[in-house]
Amino acid sequence: MAQAVVVSSKRFGVAILLVVAIPLVAVAMAPLVHGRNEPAAANRRFLLINALSAAHPDYLFTVDGAAPATDDAVSVLVEPRPPLPLTHGPEARRPVTLKLDEKGLPSPPELVDWRMTRALKMPDEDARRRLLPEDEALLKSEVPRRGVVALAVVWLAAPQTEESIQRFWPGGADVLFFSPRRRDRKPVSWGVSFCMDRGLPTCASDHPASPVSGFRAWVSSLTAEDQPALAASGLNLTELRGAAHSGLAYGFVASGDLDELRELAAEKSVSTLRVVDLRIPPEHDL
């Protein structure tokens, strides 16, 4: 039985109805299914999903409850990251089957680069500009500013703690970047999530964990035996532990209306800001 949980969002003045996937936890706690160690299969699934999420902040990865993990494949649902509190809806999610080799390592999923991907892997020459001309024009445009929810990638002039970021972005970041900007790879990251949805029963199921606390909970659960699976997503356990220990963020993903993002772009701590998506809430009357 799924549990409905209401989480309030001060920024958008709405209540968000989230469904905590209790059945997934039940699956993870089952002893044996068809002679197979079901907890081990569930743990492996969460390890791979969490590694993908940490390596690819431009996409959302969730457990495909309709396709249980097997000895040779793991099924996940993938969708481009939307602004919070909106989602793209079921039509944007696609099931992806990760084939496992004889060592239990997954084949990498095929992920299409989009505007957010390019903002995450920004070259130095682009990073020198706080705003691109199209972003500046958008933030000054006459669209219904309070009726549009935008998604932005924000890089900081210097790494900061989660608490210091909340001083100028009080609603909180959707995702924090725990490694510097590089043009050849996306930053190590972690987003706001329910611990149960990440296989981390370390916090109350009806309260999402902040990016730093969730990231630290995940990294603390990893062992040296997980390194091959992490490497399949381009991650390194030693680097993850160092990032979790420091808790410093080099940038973040922000959702907000255009007025809020315009003020954020002018914040002295911000080095660059790129608007990567726009959404109009379905209930909004233009």
mmCIF file of C-alpha atoms in Angstrom:
data_model
loop_
_atom_site.group_PDB
_atom_site.id
_atom_site.type_symbol
_atom_site.label_atom_id
_atom_site.label_comp_id
_atom_site.label_asym_id
_atom_site.label_seq_id
_atom_site.Cartn_x
_atom_site.Cartn_y
_atom_site.Cartn_z
ATOM 1 C CA MET A 1 0.000 0.000 0.000
ATOM 2 C CA ALA A 2 1.405 3.391 -0.982
ATOM 3 C CA GLN A 3 1.364 6.251 1.493
ATOM 4 C CA ALA A 4 0.296 9.713 0.353
ATOM 5 C CA VAL A 5 2.265 12.537 1.893
ATOM 6 C CA VAL A 6 1.593 16.260 1.580
ATOM 7 C CA VAL A 7 4.630 18.522 1.507
ATOM 8 C CA SER A 8 4.136 22.288 1.493
ATOM 9 C CA SER A 9 6.151 24.537 -0.767
ATOM 10 C CA LYS A 10 6.517 28.106 0.503
ATOM 11 C CA ARG A 11 8.032 29.277 -2.746
ATOM 12 C CA PHE A 12 5.075 28.324 -4.916
ATOM 13 C CA GLY A 13 2.329 28.530 -2.320
ATOM 14 C CA VAL A 14 0.951 25.117 -3.135
ATOM 15 C CA ALA A 15 0.720 21.717 -1.522
ATOM 16 C CA ILE A 16 2.530 18.933 -3.290
ATOM 17 C CA LEU A 17 1.103 15.439 -3.069
ATOM 18 C CA LEU A 18 3.884 12.881 -3.080
ATOM 19 C CA VAL A 19 3.503 9.131 -2.979
ATOM 20 C CA VAL A 20 6.082 7.272 -0.955
ATOM 21 C CA ALA A 21 6.742 3.943 -2.562
ATOM 22 C CA ILE A 22 6.271 1.701 0.469
ATOM 23 C CA PRO A 23 5.959 -1.444 -1.695
ATOM 24 C CA LEU A 24 9.542 -0.974 -2.846
ATOM 25 C CA VAL A 25 10.751 -1.158 0.711
ATOM 26 C CA ALA A 26 8.663 -4.258 1.256
ATOM 27 C CA VAL A 27 10.329 -5.810 -1.754
ATOM 28 C CA ALA A 28 13.737 -4.944 -0.360
ATOM 29 C CA MET A 29 12.832 -6.583 2.956
ATOM 30 C CA ALA A 30 11.528 -9.839 1.492
ATOM 31 C CA PRO A 31 13.779 -12.795 2.349
ATOM 32 C CA LEU A 32 13.892 -14.988 -0.755
ATOM 33 C CA VAL A 33 11.944 -14.983 -4.011
ATOM 34 C CA HIS A 34 12.199 -17.927 -6.405
ATOM 35 C CA GLY A 35 15.349 -19.070 -4.612
ATOM 36 C CA ARG A 36 17.075 -15.724 -5.169
ATOM 37 C CA ASN A 37 18.369 -13.331 -2.539
ATOM 38 C CA GLU A 38 15.825 -10.560 -3.036
ATOM 39 C CA PRO A 39 17.400 -8.106 -0.555
ATOM 40 C CA ALA A 40 20.697 -8.351 -2.428
ATOM 41 C CA ALA A 41 18.956 -7.693 -5.753
ATOM 42 C CA ALA A 42 17.078 -4.713 -4.299
ATOM 43 C CA ASN A 43 20.246 -3.301 -2.747
ATOM 44 C CA ARG A 44 22.035 -3.617 -6.070
ATOM 45 C CA ARG A 45 19.174 -1.832 -7.811
ATOM 46 C CA PHE A 46 19.328 1.069 -5.361
ATOM 47 C CA LEU A 47 23.123 1.215 -5.658
ATOM 48 C CA LEU A 48 22.903 1.547 -9.445
ATOM 49 C CA ILE A 49 20.035 4.062 -9.356
ATOM 50 C CA ASN A 50 21.798 6.211 -6.769
ATOM 51 C CA ALA A 51 25.052 6.107 -8.734
ATOM 52 C CA LEU A 52 23.236 7.190 -11.898
ATOM 53 C CA SER A 53 21.480 9.980 -10.000
ATOM 54 C CA ALA A 54 24.752 11.228 -8.522
ATOM 55 C CA ALA A 55 26.470 11.184 -11.918
ATOM 56 C CA HIS A 56 23.624 12.636 -14.032
ATOM 57 C CA PRO A 57 21.773 15.516 -12.316
ATOM 58 C CA ASP A 58 20.090 16.395 -15.616
ATOM 59 C CA TYR A 59 17.900 13.284 -15.325
ATOM 60 C CA LEU A 60 15.672 11.703 -12.704
ATOM 61 C CA PHE A 61 16.079 7.985 -12.049
ATOM 62 C CA THR A 62 13.486 6.047 -10.068
ATOM 63 C CA VAL A 63 12.732 2.408 -9.407
ATOM 64 C CA ASP A 64 10.504 0.721 -11.972
ATOM 65 C CA GLY A 65 8.121 -1.034 -9.607
ATOM 66 C CA ALA A 66 6.511 -2.941 -12.474
ATOM 67 C CA ALA A 67 9.777 -4.694 -13.341
ATOM 68 C CA PRO A 68 11.548 -6.357 -10.391
ATOM 69 C CA ALA A 69 15.309 -6.690 -10.446
ATOM 70 C CA THR A 70 16.724 -9.929 -11.813
ATOM 71 C CA ASP A 71 20.148 -11.523 -11.778
ATOM 72 C CA ASP A 72 20.994 -10.154 -15.222
ATOM 73 C CA ALA A 73 19.113 -6.840 -15.506
ATOM 74 C CA VAL A 74 17.854 -3.842 -13.545
ATOM 75 C CA SER A 75 14.929 -1.742 -14.789
ATOM 76 C CA VAL A 76 14.672 1.959 -13.966
ATOM 77 C CA LEU A 77 12.432 4.851 -14.998
ATOM 78 C CA VAL A 78 14.207 7.826 -16.561
ATOM 79 C CA GLU A 79 12.979 11.349 -17.303
ATOM 80 C CA PRO A 80 14.591 14.760 -17.892
ATOM 81 C CA ARG A 81 14.751 16.712 -14.639
ATOM 82 C CA PRO A 82 11.739 19.051 -14.325
ATOM 83 C CA PRO A 83 11.392 22.187 -12.191
ATOM 84 C CA LEU A 84 10.009 21.562 -8.702
ATOM 85 C CA PRO A 85 7.250 21.108 -7.685
ATOM 86 C CA LEU A 86 6.143 20.134 -11.189
ATOM 87 C CA THR A 87 6.750 16.866 -12.964
ATOM 88 C CA HIS A 88 6.704 16.049 -16.637
ATOM 89 C CA GLY A 89 4.101 13.334 -16.068
ATOM 90 C CA PRO A 90 4.104 9.621 -16.887
ATOM 91 C CA GLU A 91 4.387 10.292 -20.616
ATOM 92 C CA ALA A 92 7.904 11.711 -20.123
ATOM 93 C CA ARG A 93 9.188 8.720 -18.175
ATOM 94 C CA ARG A 94 10.642 5.829 -20.085
ATOM 95 C CA PRO A 95 11.629 2.442 -18.740
ATOM 96 C CA VAL A 96 15.276 1.580 -19.279
ATOM 97 C CA THR A 97 16.707 -1.883 -18.759
ATOM 98 C CA LEU A 98 20.318 -1.955 -17.618
ATOM 99 C CA LYS A 99 21.849 -5.256 -18.673
ATOM 100 C CA LEU A 100 24.284 -6.690 -16.131
ATOM 101 C CA ASP A 101 27.439 -8.523 -17.119
ATOM 102 C CA GLU A 102 28.831 -11.602 -15.377
ATOM 103 C CA LYS A 103 30.267 -9.344 -12.648
ATOM 104 C CA GLY A 104 26.914 -7.662 -12.061
ATOM 105 C CA LEU A 105 28.027 -4.383 -13.637
ATOM 106 C CA PRO A 106 25.492 -2.446 -15.721
ATOM 107 C CA SER A 107 25.609 -1.284 -19.291
ATOM 108 C CA PRO A 108 25.457 2.541 -19.361
ATOM 109 C CA PRO A 109 22.055 3.993 -20.332
ATOM 110 C CA GLU A 110 21.707 6.093 -23.463
ATOM 111 C CA LEU A 111 21.040 9.647 -22.288
ATOM 112 C CA VAL A 112 20.472 12.454 -24.770
ATOM 113 C CA ASP A 113 22.280 15.718 -24.076
ATOM 114 C CA TRP A 114 19.915 18.657 -23.660
ATOM 115 C CA ARG A 115 20.166 22.271 -22.515
ATOM 116 C CA MET A 116 20.690 21.298 -18.891
ATOM 117 C CA THR A 117 23.465 18.876 -19.848
ATOM 118 C CA ARG A 118 25.320 21.657 -21.627
ATOM 119 C CA ALA A 119 24.953 23.960 -18.608
ATOM 120 C CA LEU A 120 26.433 21.251 -16.394
ATOM 121 C CA LYS A 121 29.425 20.713 -18.700
ATOM 122 C CA MET A 122 30.018 24.371 -19.451
ATOM 123 C CA PRO A 123 33.362 25.300 -21.052
ATOM 124 C CA ASP A 124 35.437 28.057 -19.460
ATOM 125 C CA GLU A 125 34.727 30.584 -22.207
ATOM 126 C CA ASP A 126 30.965 30.298 -21.596
ATOM 127 C CA ALA A 127 31.345 30.272 -17.813
ATOM 128 C CA ARG A 128 32.885 33.749 -17.907
ATOM 129 C CA ARG A 129 29.453 35.169 -18.766
ATOM 130 C CA ARG A 130 27.071 35.376 -15.834
ATOM 131 C CA LEU A 131 24.098 35.278 -18.213
ATOM 132 C CA LEU A 132 23.843 34.422 -21.882
ATOM 133 C CA PRO A 133 21.932 36.958 -24.023
ATOM 134 C CA GLU A 134 18.913 34.659 -24.303
ATOM 135 C CA ASP A 135 18.795 34.147 -20.526
ATOM 136 C CA GLU A 136 19.058 37.873 -19.900
ATOM 137 C CA ALA A 137 16.270 38.549 -22.390
ATOM 138 C CA LEU A 138 14.069 35.891 -20.800
ATOM 139 C CA LEU A 139 14.500 37.251 -17.284
ATOM 140 C CA LYS A 140 13.547 40.720 -18.552
ATOM 141 C CA SER A 141 10.654 39.520 -20.706
ATOM 142 C CA GLU A 142 6.982 40.383 -20.293
ATOM 143 C CA VAL A 143 5.733 36.808 -19.915
ATOM 144 C CA PRO A 144 3.413 36.226 -16.918
ATOM 145 C CA ARG A 145 6.298 36.128 -14.474
ATOM 146 C CA ARG A 146 4.392 34.616 -11.566
ATOM 147 C CA GLY A 147 2.772 31.996 -13.777
ATOM 148 C CA VAL A 148 5.940 30.383 -15.086
ATOM 149 C CA VAL A 149 8.169 28.004 -13.158
ATOM 150 C CA ALA A 150 11.735 27.891 -14.450
ATOM 151 C CA LEU A 151 14.622 25.505 -13.890
ATOM 152 C CA ALA A 152 18.147 26.906 -13.705
ATOM 153 C CA VAL A 153 21.682 25.608 -13.331
ATOM 154 C CA VAL A 154 23.673 27.860 -11.009
ATOM 155 C CA TRP A 155 27.447 27.835 -10.591
ATOM 156 C CA LEU A 156 28.981 29.611 -7.605
ATOM 157 C CA ALA A 157 32.004 31.887 -7.541
ATOM 158 C CA ALA A 158 33.380 29.777 -4.664
ATOM 159 C CA PRO A 159 32.148 26.574 -2.969
ATOM 160 C CA GLN A 160 29.729 27.122 -0.102
ATOM 161 C CA THR A 161 27.865 25.172 2.543
ATOM 162 C CA GLU A 162 24.207 24.302 2.140
ATOM 163 C CA GLU A 163 23.347 26.725 4.951
ATOM 164 C CA SER A 164 25.128 29.654 3.287
ATOM 165 C CA ILE A 165 23.306 28.985 0.014
ATOM 166 C CA GLN A 166 19.984 29.048 1.855
ATOM 167 C CA ARG A 167 20.726 32.580 3.030
ATOM 168 C CA PHE A 168 20.320 33.923 -0.505
ATOM 169 C CA TRP A 169 18.148 31.081 -1.868
ATOM 170 C CA PRO A 170 15.901 30.357 1.131
ATOM 171 C CA GLY A 171 13.640 27.897 -0.645
ATOM 172 C CA GLY A 172 16.557 25.493 -0.890
ATOM 173 C CA ALA A 173 18.312 23.953 -3.871
ATOM 174 C CA ASP A 174 16.719 21.109 -5.815
ATOM 175 C CA VAL A 175 20.166 19.558 -6.310
ATOM 176 C CA LEU A 176 23.638 20.423 -5.017
ATOM 177 C CA PHE A 177 26.858 19.911 -6.997
ATOM 178 C CA PHE A 178 29.655 18.431 -4.891
ATOM 179 C CA SER A 179 32.425 18.691 -7.480
ATOM 180 C CA PRO A 180 33.735 21.600 -9.593
ATOM 181 C CA ARG A 181 32.519 22.459 -13.075
ATOM 182 C CA ARG A 182 34.276 20.543 -15.847
ATOM 183 C CA ARG A 183 33.614 20.530 -19.565
ATOM 184 C CA ASP A 184 34.191 16.780 -19.912
ATOM 185 C CA ARG A 185 31.882 15.479 -17.180
ATOM 186 C CA LYS A 186 28.857 16.377 -15.101
ATOM 187 C CA PRO A 187 29.313 17.253 -11.427
ATOM 188 C CA VAL A 188 28.794 14.746 -8.638
ATOM 189 C CA SER A 189 25.421 15.690 -7.213
ATOM 190 C CA TRP A 190 22.538 14.809 -4.947
ATOM 191 C CA GLY A 191 19.008 16.155 -4.840
ATOM 192 C CA VAL A 192 16.129 16.507 -2.429
ATOM 193 C CA SER A 193 14.631 13.036 -2.043
ATOM 194 C CA PHE A 194 12.832 10.705 0.295
ATOM 195 C CA CYS A 195 15.268 8.312 1.953
ATOM 196 C CA MET A 196 12.973 5.364 1.295
ATOM 197 C CA ASP A 197 12.966 6.126 -2.433
ATOM 198 C CA ARG A 198 16.762 5.815 -2.382
ATOM 199 C CA GLY A 199 16.898 2.691 -0.221
ATOM 200 C CA LEU A 200 18.201 4.724 2.722
ATOM 201 C CA PRO A 201 15.880 4.235 5.728
ATOM 202 C CA THR A 202 17.820 6.808 7.734
ATOM 203 C CA CYS A 203 15.157 9.493 8.066
ATOM 204 C CA ALA A 204 11.398 9.768 8.479
ATOM 205 C CA SER A 205 9.562 8.667 5.348
ATOM 206 C CA ASP A 206 7.247 11.689 5.392
ATOM 207 C CA HIS A 207 10.051 14.266 5.291
ATOM 208 C CA PRO A 208 12.475 14.580 2.371
ATOM 209 C CA ALA A 209 16.164 14.696 3.197
ATOM 210 C CA SER A 210 18.179 17.757 2.202
ATOM 211 C CA PRO A 211 20.794 17.222 -0.525
ATOM 212 C CA VAL A 212 23.720 17.197 1.923
ATOM 213 C CA SER A 213 22.118 14.876 4.483
ATOM 214 C CA GLY A 214 20.884 12.507 1.776
ATOM 215 C CA PHE A 215 24.254 12.473 0.034
ATOM 216 C CA ARG A 216 26.088 11.762 3.275
ATOM 217 C CA ALA A 217 23.656 8.978 4.169
ATOM 218 C CA TRP A 218 24.249 7.324 0.806
ATOM 219 C CA VAL A 219 28.038 7.666 0.845
ATOM 220 C CA SER A 220 28.225 6.317 4.403
ATOM 221 C CA SER A 221 26.421 3.174 3.213
ATOM 222 C CA LEU A 222 28.999 2.455 0.486
ATOM 223 C CA THR A 223 31.881 0.007 0.852
ATOM 224 C CA ALA A 224 34.966 -0.821 -1.177
ATOM 225 C CA GLU A 225 32.994 -3.649 -2.798
ATOM 226 C CA ASP A 226 30.753 -1.025 -4.433
ATOM 227 C CA GLN A 227 33.604 0.686 -6.304
ATOM 228 C CA PRO A 228 33.189 -1.321 -9.571
ATOM 229 C CA ALA A 229 29.490 -0.400 -9.741
ATOM 230 C CA LEU A 230 30.310 3.235 -8.962
ATOM 231 C CA ALA A 231 33.004 3.278 -11.641
ATOM 232 C CA ALA A 232 30.410 2.164 -14.197
ATOM 233 C CA SER A 233 28.819 5.604 -13.685
ATOM 234 C CA GLY A 234 32.156 7.425 -13.606
ATOM 235 C CA LEU A 235 32.252 7.757 -9.815
ATOM 236 C CA ASN A 236 35.068 7.129 -7.351
ATOM 237 C CA LEU A 237 34.437 6.104 -3.749
ATOM 238 C CA THR A 238 37.392 8.051 -2.355
ATOM 239 C CA GLU A 239 36.226 11.234 -4.091
ATOM 240 C CA LEU A 240 32.650 10.671 -2.917
ATOM 241 C CA ARG A 241 33.785 10.313 0.682
ATOM 242 C CA GLY A 242 35.841 13.485 0.451
ATOM 243 C CA ALA A 243 32.905 15.409 -1.011
ATOM 244 C CA ALA A 244 30.511 14.079 1.632
ATOM 245 C CA HIS A 245 32.921 15.000 4.411
ATOM 246 C CA SER A 246 33.329 18.599 3.242
ATOM 247 C CA GLY A 247 29.674 19.091 2.305
ATOM 248 C CA LEU A 248 30.670 22.037 0.120
ATOM 249 C CA ALA A 249 28.636 22.807 -2.991
ATOM 250 C CA TYR A 250 30.121 24.274 -6.162
ATOM 251 C CA GLY A 251 26.711 25.000 -7.630
ATOM 252 C CA PHE A 252 23.117 23.884 -7.581
ATOM 253 C CA VAL A 253 19.869 23.418 -9.469
ATOM 254 C CA ALA A 254 17.185 25.987 -8.662
ATOM 255 C CA SER A 255 13.460 26.093 -9.403
ATOM 256 C CA GLY A 256 11.648 29.406 -9.182
ATOM 257 C CA ASP A 257 9.639 32.004 -11.026
ATOM 258 C CA LEU A 258 11.420 34.438 -13.323
ATOM 259 C CA ASP A 259 11.515 37.261 -10.777
ATOM 260 C CA GLU A 260 13.233 35.001 -8.261
ATOM 261 C CA LEU A 261 15.767 33.792 -10.806
ATOM 262 C CA ARG A 262 16.488 37.359 -11.917
ATOM 263 C CA GLU A 263 17.344 38.246 -8.309
ATOM 264 C CA LEU A 264 19.391 35.062 -7.975
ATOM 265 C CA ALA A 265 21.404 35.928 -11.088
ATOM 266 C CA ALA A 266 22.352 39.251 -9.476
ATOM 267 C CA GLU A 267 23.550 37.575 -6.260
ATOM 268 C CA LYS A 268 27.270 38.229 -5.738
ATOM 269 C CA SER A 269 27.923 34.582 -4.838
ATOM 270 C CA VAL A 270 26.653 33.441 -8.245
ATOM 271 C CA SER A 271 29.168 33.092 -11.049
ATOM 272 C CA THR A 272 26.862 31.894 -13.836
ATOM 273 C CA LEU A 273 23.186 31.084 -14.222
ATOM 274 C CA ARG A 274 21.553 29.259 -17.116
ATOM 275 C CA VAL A 275 17.794 28.822 -17.493
ATOM 276 C CA VAL A 276 17.331 25.316 -18.857
ATOM 277 C CA ASP A 277 13.569 24.721 -18.732
ATOM 278 C CA LEU A 278 10.258 26.552 -18.396
ATOM 279 C CA ARG A 279 6.938 25.123 -17.271
ATOM 280 C CA ILE A 280 3.454 26.600 -16.919
ATOM 281 C CA PRO A 281 1.444 25.020 -14.070
ATOM 282 C CA PRO A 282 -1.699 23.411 -15.549
ATOM 283 C CA GLU A 283 -3.974 25.234 -13.084
ATOM 284 C CA HIS A 284 -2.552 28.654 -13.996
ATOM 285 C CA ASP A 285 -4.901 30.908 -15.963
ATOM 286 C CA LEU A 286 -2.938 32.972 -18.463
#
